Coordinates of C-alpha atoms in Angstrom, one line a residue:
M1 CA 66.4 -26.5 14.7
N2 CA 65.1 -28.7 17.4
N3 CA 62.5 -27.1 19.6
I4 CA 63.0 -27.1 23.6
E5 CA 59.6 -27.7 26.5
L6 CA 59.6 -24.4 28.2
I7 CA 58.6 -25.8 31.3
F8 CA 72.4 -11.3 51.2
T9 CA 73.6 -11.2 52.9
L10 CA 74.2 -10.4 56.7
F11 CA 76.2 -6.4 55.8
I12 CA 79.0 -7.1 58.4
V13 CA 80.7 -3.6 59.9
I14 CA 83.7 -3.8 60.1
C15 CA 85.2 -0.7 62.5
V16 CA 88.3 0.0 60.7
G17 CA 90.0 2.4 63.1
S18 CA 88.7 6.4 62.2
D19 CA 85.9 8.2 59.9
S20 CA 88.0 8.5 57.0
H21 CA 87.9 4.6 57.2
S22 CA 84.6 3.5 58.0
Y23 CA 82.3 1.3 56.5
E24 CA 78.2 2.1 55.9
S25 CA 75.2 0.3 57.6
K26 CA 72.9 -1.6 55.0
T27 CA 69.3 0.7 56.2
D28 CA 65.9 -2.0 56.1
S29 CA 65.1 -1.4 53.2
Q30 CA 68.3 -1.7 51.5
K31 CA 69.2 -5.5 53.4
K32 CA 66.0 -6.8 51.2
L33 CA 66.7 -6.1 48.9
Q34 CA 69.4 -8.7 48.3
S35 CA 69.2 -11.3 45.2
K36 CA 68.0 -15.1 46.5
S37 CA 70.1 -17.6 45.3
Y38 CA 68.1 -21.0 44.4
S39 CA 71.5 -23.7 44.8
N40 CA 75.7 -24.0 43.9
T41 CA 76.5 -26.3 41.5
K42 CA 74.2 -27.0 38.7
E43 CA 72.8 -30.3 38.3
N44 CA 70.3 -28.1 40.2
F45 CA 68.9 -26.4 38.0
A46 CA 65.2 -27.7 38.1
H47 CA 64.7 -26.0 35.2
T48 CA 66.8 -24.7 33.7
Q49 CA 67.3 -25.8 29.8
T50 CA 70.6 -25.0 27.9
S51 CA 71.9 -23.8 24.5
G52 CA 74.4 -23.2 22.8
L53 CA 75.0 -19.3 21.5
I54 CA 75.9 -17.9 18.0
V55 CA 76.8 -13.6 18.1
T56 CA 76.9 -11.4 15.5
D57 CA 77.4 -8.6 13.6
L58 CA 74.8 -7.2 12.2
G59 CA 77.2 -3.5 11.5
K60 CA 75.2 -0.3 11.8
N61 CA 72.6 -1.1 10.2
Y62 CA 68.8 -3.3 11.5
S63 CA 65.4 -3.3 9.9
Y64 CA 62.9 -5.4 11.7
D65 CA 60.9 -7.9 10.8
S66 CA 57.7 -7.0 11.9
S67 CA 56.3 -10.8 10.2
K68 CA 59.0 -12.4 12.6
T69 CA 59.3 -9.6 15.9
P70 CA 55.8 -8.5 17.7
A71 CA 55.1 -4.8 18.1
N72 CA 55.9 -5.6 21.6
L73 CA 59.1 -7.4 21.7
Y74 CA 61.0 -4.5 20.7
F75 CA 62.0 -1.1 21.8
D76 CA 63.9 0.0 18.6
N77 CA 64.5 4.1 19.8
T78 CA 67.8 4.9 22.4
D79 CA 70.3 7.7 23.6
T80 CA 73.0 7.8 20.6
G81 CA 75.0 10.2 23.1
G82 CA 75.4 7.5 25.4
S83 CA 75.3 9.7 27.9
T84 CA 73.2 6.9 30.0
S85 CA 75.1 4.0 28.8
T86 CA 75.3 0.9 31.2
S87 CA 78.2 -1.5 31.1
V88 CA 78.4 -4.6 30.8
R89 CA 81.5 -7.0 32.1
N90 CA 83.2 -9.3 33.7
D91 CA 87.3 -7.7 33.9
S92 CA 89.7 -9.3 36.1
E93 CA 90.3 -9.3 39.4
F94 CA 93.8 -7.0 39.4
N95 CA 92.3 -5.0 36.8
L96 CA 88.8 -3.3 39.2
K97 CA 88.3 0.0 38.8
W98 CA 88.5 1.7 42.6
N99 CA 85.9 4.5 42.6
N100 CA 88.0 6.4 45.7
D101 CA 85.0 9.1 46.1
E102 CA 82.3 5.4 46.9
G103 CA 85.0 3.3 48.4
Y104 CA 84.4 0.4 46.8
Y105 CA 85.6 -2.2 43.5
Q106 CA 83.8 -0.8 40.4
R107 CA 81.4 -4.1 40.2
N108 CA 81.3 -6.5 37.7
R109 CA 77.2 -7.6 35.9
D110 CA 75.5 -9.1 33.5
L111 CA 72.2 -7.0 31.7
G112 CA 68.6 -8.0 30.6
L113 CA 65.2 -7.3 30.7
I114 CA 61.5 -7.7 31.0
F115 CA 59.5 -8.1 27.9
N116 CA 55.5 -9.3 27.0
P117 CA 55.3 -11.9 24.7
E118 CA 51.0 -12.0 23.6
Q119 CA 50.0 -14.9 21.4
N120 CA 52.8 -18.2 22.2
I121 CA 56.0 -17.6 19.7
T122 CA 59.4 -19.2 19.4
L123 CA 61.9 -17.9 20.4
D124 CA 65.3 -17.6 17.8
A125 CA 67.2 -14.7 18.7
I126 CA 67.6 -11.5 20.6
V127 CA 69.7 -7.8 18.5
L128 CA 70.7 -5.6 20.8
R129 CA 73.1 -3.1 20.3
T130 CA 76.3 -1.4 21.6
S131 CA 75.3 2.2 23.1
G132 CA 76.8 5.6 22.0
S133 CA 79.8 6.1 24.4
D134 CA 84.3 5.1 24.6
K135 CA 82.7 2.5 26.1
A136 CA 80.7 0.9 23.6
V137 CA 83.3 -2.1 23.4
K138 CA 86.3 -1.7 25.6
T139 CA 89.5 -4.5 24.5
G140 CA 88.4 -8.1 26.3
A141 CA 85.2 -7.6 24.5
P142 CA 86.1 -8.6 21.3
G143 CA 86.6 -12.9 21.6
A144 CA 85.6 -13.1 25.2
D145 CA 82.4 -16.4 25.8
V146 CA 79.2 -15.2 26.5
I147 CA 76.1 -16.2 27.7
L148 CA 72.3 -15.7 27.1
Q149 CA 69.6 -16.3 30.0
I150 CA 66.1 -16.8 29.8
F151 CA 63.9 -16.2 33.2
E152 CA 60.0 -16.6 33.6
V153 CA 59.4 -13.8 35.8
S154 CA 56.6 -14.8 38.4
G155 CA 54.6 -12.7 40.4
T156 CA 52.4 -9.2 40.6
P157 CA 56.0 -6.1 40.5
V158 CA 55.0 -3.0 42.4
L159 CA 57.1 -0.2 42.7
K160 CA 58.8 0.0 45.5
D161 CA 60.2 4.2 46.8
N162 CA 62.0 3.6 49.5
G163 CA 60.9 6.3 50.8
T164 CA 62.8 8.5 49.6
V165 CA 60.3 12.0 47.9
Y166 CA 61.0 14.6 46.1
G167 CA 63.3 15.9 47.5
D168 CA 65.5 13.5 49.4
E169 CA 68.9 11.8 49.4
A170 CA 68.9 7.9 47.7
I171 CA 69.7 5.8 50.0
G172 CA 72.8 4.2 48.4
R173 CA 73.6 5.6 45.7
F174 CA 75.1 7.8 43.7
G175 CA 73.0 11.0 42.1
S176 CA 71.1 12.8 44.6
W177 CA 67.8 12.2 43.3
H178 CA 65.1 10.7 45.2
A179 CA 64.1 8.2 42.5
M180 CA 68.3 6.6 41.6
D181 CA 67.0 4.2 44.4
D182 CA 63.5 2.8 44.0
Y183 CA 62.7 -0.8 42.5
V184 CA 61.0 -3.7 41.5
D185 CA 59.4 -5.9 43.8
G186 CA 57.5 -8.4 44.3
V187 CA 57.9 -10.5 41.3
S188 CA 60.6 -13.4 41.6
Y189 CA 62.8 -14.4 38.4
I190 CA 62.5 -18.0 37.3
P191 CA 65.6 -19.4 34.9
L192 CA 64.7 -21.2 32.2
L193 CA 67.6 -21.2 29.5
L194 CA 71.0 -21.1 30.1
A195 CA 71.9 -20.7 26.2
T196 CA 76.3 -20.8 26.2
G197 CA 79.2 -21.3 23.7
G198 CA 79.1 -18.1 21.5
Q199 CA 82.1 -15.5 21.7
F200 CA 81.2 -11.6 21.5
P201 CA 81.9 -10.7 17.7
T202 CA 85.6 -8.9 16.3
M203 CA 84.0 -4.9 15.8
D204 CA 87.3 -2.0 16.5
V205 CA 87.3 -0.9 20.0
T206 CA 86.2 2.6 21.3
S207 CA 87.2 5.9 21.8
S208 CA 86.0 8.8 21.4
S209 CA 87.7 9.7 18.2
D210 CA 86.5 6.4 16.2
T211 CA 83.2 5.4 16.7
S212 CA 82.9 2.8 13.9
G213 CA 82.1 -0.2 17.4
K214 CA 79.4 2.9 18.2
L215 CA 75.7 2.0 17.7
R216 CA 76.3 -1.4 15.9
Y217 CA 73.5 -4.7 16.3
M218 CA 74.6 -8.0 17.9
R219 CA 72.3 -10.7 17.0
W220 CA 72.5 -13.2 19.5
D221 CA 70.9 -16.5 18.5
I222 CA 70.3 -19.4 20.7
T223 CA 71.0 -22.2 18.4
E224 CA 67.5 -24.4 20.2
N225 CA 64.6 -22.3 19.9
M226 CA 62.6 -22.5 23.0
Q227 CA 58.5 -22.0 22.6
L228 CA 57.4 -19.5 24.9
I229 CA 53.8 -19.0 26.7
G230 CA 51.4 -16.3 25.5
G231 CA 50.7 -14.2 28.3
K232 CA 53.7 -14.3 30.6
R233 CA 56.8 -12.3 31.3
Y234 CA 60.1 -13.8 30.2
C235 CA 63.6 -11.9 31.3
F236 CA 66.9 -11.9 29.7
V237 CA 70.3 -11.1 30.7
V238 CA 73.2 -11.3 28.7
G239 CA 76.8 -11.6 30.0
F240 CA 80.7 -12.4 29.5
E241 CA 81.1 -16.2 30.9
N242 CA 84.5 -15.9 31.8
P243 CA 86.6 -13.1 33.9
T244 CA 89.0 -10.8 31.1
F245 CA 91.1 -7.8 31.7
D246 CA 89.3 -5.6 30.5
C247 CA 86.0 -7.1 28.9
S248 CA 83.6 -4.8 28.5
I249 CA 80.0 -4.1 26.1
A250 CA 78.0 -1.0 26.5
L251 CA 74.6 -1.5 25.4
A252 CA 72.3 1.3 24.0
N253 CA 69.4 2.8 26.4
I254 CA 67.1 4.3 27.5
N255 CA 66.6 6.1 30.6
P256 CA 64.3 9.0 31.9
I257 CA 65.9 8.3 35.2
T258 CA 68.6 10.7 33.5
S259 CA 66.3 14.2 33.0
Q260 CA 62.1 13.2 34.7
G261 CA 63.5 11.4 38.5
K262 CA 66.9 14.1 38.6
N263 CA 63.6 16.9 37.8
G264 CA 61.3 15.9 40.4
D265 CA 58.8 14.7 37.5
P266 CA 57.1 12.7 37.7
I267 CA 58.6 8.4 36.5
Y268 CA 57.0 5.4 35.2
L269 CA 57.8 2.0 33.7
Y270 CA 58.2 1.2 30.4
K271 CA 54.9 -0.2 29.2
D272 CA 54.3 -2.4 26.2
P273 CA 52.1 -2.0 23.4
N274 CA 49.6 -4.0 24.8
G275 CA 50.2 -2.2 28.3
K276 CA 52.6 -4.5 30.0
K277 CA 55.1 -3.2 31.9
W278 CA 58.8 -3.7 31.7
W279 CA 61.8 -2.8 33.4
G280 CA 66.0 -3.0 33.1
V281 CA 66.7 -5.5 34.7
R282 CA 71.3 -6.3 36.1
R283 CA 73.6 -9.2 38.3
E284 CA 76.8 -8.3 40.3
G285 CA 78.9 -9.5 41.4
N286 CA 78.8 -11.1 44.2
S287 CA 75.0 -10.1 44.7
T288 CA 75.8 -9.2 47.6
Y289 CA 74.2 -5.1 48.0
P290 CA 74.7 -2.4 48.5
P291 CA 78.4 -3.1 48.4
S292 CA 80.0 -3.5 51.0
R293 CA 82.2 0.0 50.6
A294 CA 85.4 1.0 52.2
L295 CA 85.2 5.1 53.0
G296 CA 87.7 8.1 52.0
T297 CA 91.3 6.8 51.1
Y298 CA 91.8 3.9 48.9
P299 CA 92.0 1.6 50.8
L300 CA 94.2 -1.5 50.2
S301 CA 97.9 0.6 50.7
E302 CA 96.3 1.4 54.3
Q303 CA 93.5 -1.2 55.4
G304 CA 95.4 -3.8 53.6
E305 CA 94.5 -7.2 52.4
P306 CA 92.0 -8.6 54.8
L307 CA 89.8 -5.4 53.3
K308 CA 91.0 -6.0 49.6
S309 CA 90.2 -9.3 49.0
Q310 CA 86.4 -9.0 50.9
L311 CA 85.8 -5.1 48.1
K312 CA 87.0 -7.7 45.5
S313 CA 85.5 -10.9 46.0
E314 CA 81.8 -8.2 46.5
S315 CA 82.5 -7.6 42.9
M316 CA 84.0 -10.6 41.1
F317 CA 81.0 -12.7 39.7
D318 CA 81.0 -15.9 41.7
S319 CA 80.6 -19.9 41.3
D320 CA 76.2 -19.9 41.7
R321 CA 76.3 -16.6 39.8
F322 CA 73.9 -19.0 37.1
N323 CA 71.0 -18.9 39.6
Q324 CA 71.1 -16.1 41.5
E325 CA 67.9 -14.2 39.3
P326 CA 68.9 -10.5 38.2
V327 CA 67.6 -7.6 40.4
S328 CA 66.6 -4.1 39.0
N329 CA 68.6 -2.3 41.8
G330 CA 72.3 -2.3 41.9
F331 CA 75.1 -0.3 42.8
P332 CA 75.8 3.0 41.8
S333 CA 72.7 2.9 39.6
I334 CA 69.3 1.6 39.6
D335 CA 67.5 0.0 35.9
T336 CA 63.6 0.4 37.3
Y337 CA 63.0 3.0 34.4
R338 CA 66.3 1.4 31.2
T339 CA 64.8 -0.2 28.9
L340 CA 67.2 -1.3 26.1
Q341 CA 67.3 -1.6 22.6
F342 CA 66.0 -4.8 21.7
Y343 CA 64.0 -6.0 19.2
I344 CA 63.4 -10.1 20.0
E345 CA 63.3 -12.6 16.4
T346 CA 60.5 -15.1 16.6
S347 CA 60.6 -18.4 14.4
G348 CA 57.8 -20.7 12.5
D349 CA 58.6 -23.3 13.2

């Protein structure tokens, strides 16, 4: 392999005639959390390199090689029951799922994680794992085109709580506990590499009665190895390239917000063995945050095509997707405290 040198939106309140069809506006604290955008053309990716991508199914068993995967570049644990599963998806517009209680279409989503190399490394591949949930592999995933991006994370991470404390409702989220609106501020994500050309491997679609696609390891191998600098903070993001019917996987992860946060216990960002913080990130829809919501009744027949088009467009990726920074925020949940099960594989090149 060759080496590569490193180098939202005004929310419009629309009156729709009754409380049962009202829009929810954003607070000032929510407005500032939106993903930033660099440009609207690939030609303006000033610092982005490209690579091919090969994704391989490794089966149910995987053992990392400590000579290739340093102790601070993996997380060897997951919620095997899948109760904290969250999905990577790029579903087709006509198959977007409507949530009547929350008044929005389920959003297409990329997922990723921060990592902190202590020494200079040559990034070869990242191993991930499907979750233990019934959402682990959906029908449109096998054979679908996938992408992997690498970002440099610049700045000093600061955990913000949106001003909510134990006993408060989270702002604009599913879940009633206060930590559901916490987010990481103070950092920027600089795109370094976009790897394309890979396909999600053939796996059995998962259900409660079929577990063969659950808890399977996958190697995401970039065909052009990448030099990363020790002491810097980086981020990887994975996703499906094109909208495809029912195209979704759930990744193995742990999220303490579902236990400590709900009970009022202190929650902290994960730290690697060297004491460096990491956190989960996502990129959702067209990066409108939080999404417009038509609360009350299913809007399609009641409110017509303009509203339907607006809500769906916010849930679909747009043409500027690969320029948009990921964030720890999301809707209906956050990735602030989440860590994926992952293994960075380095090369001696």
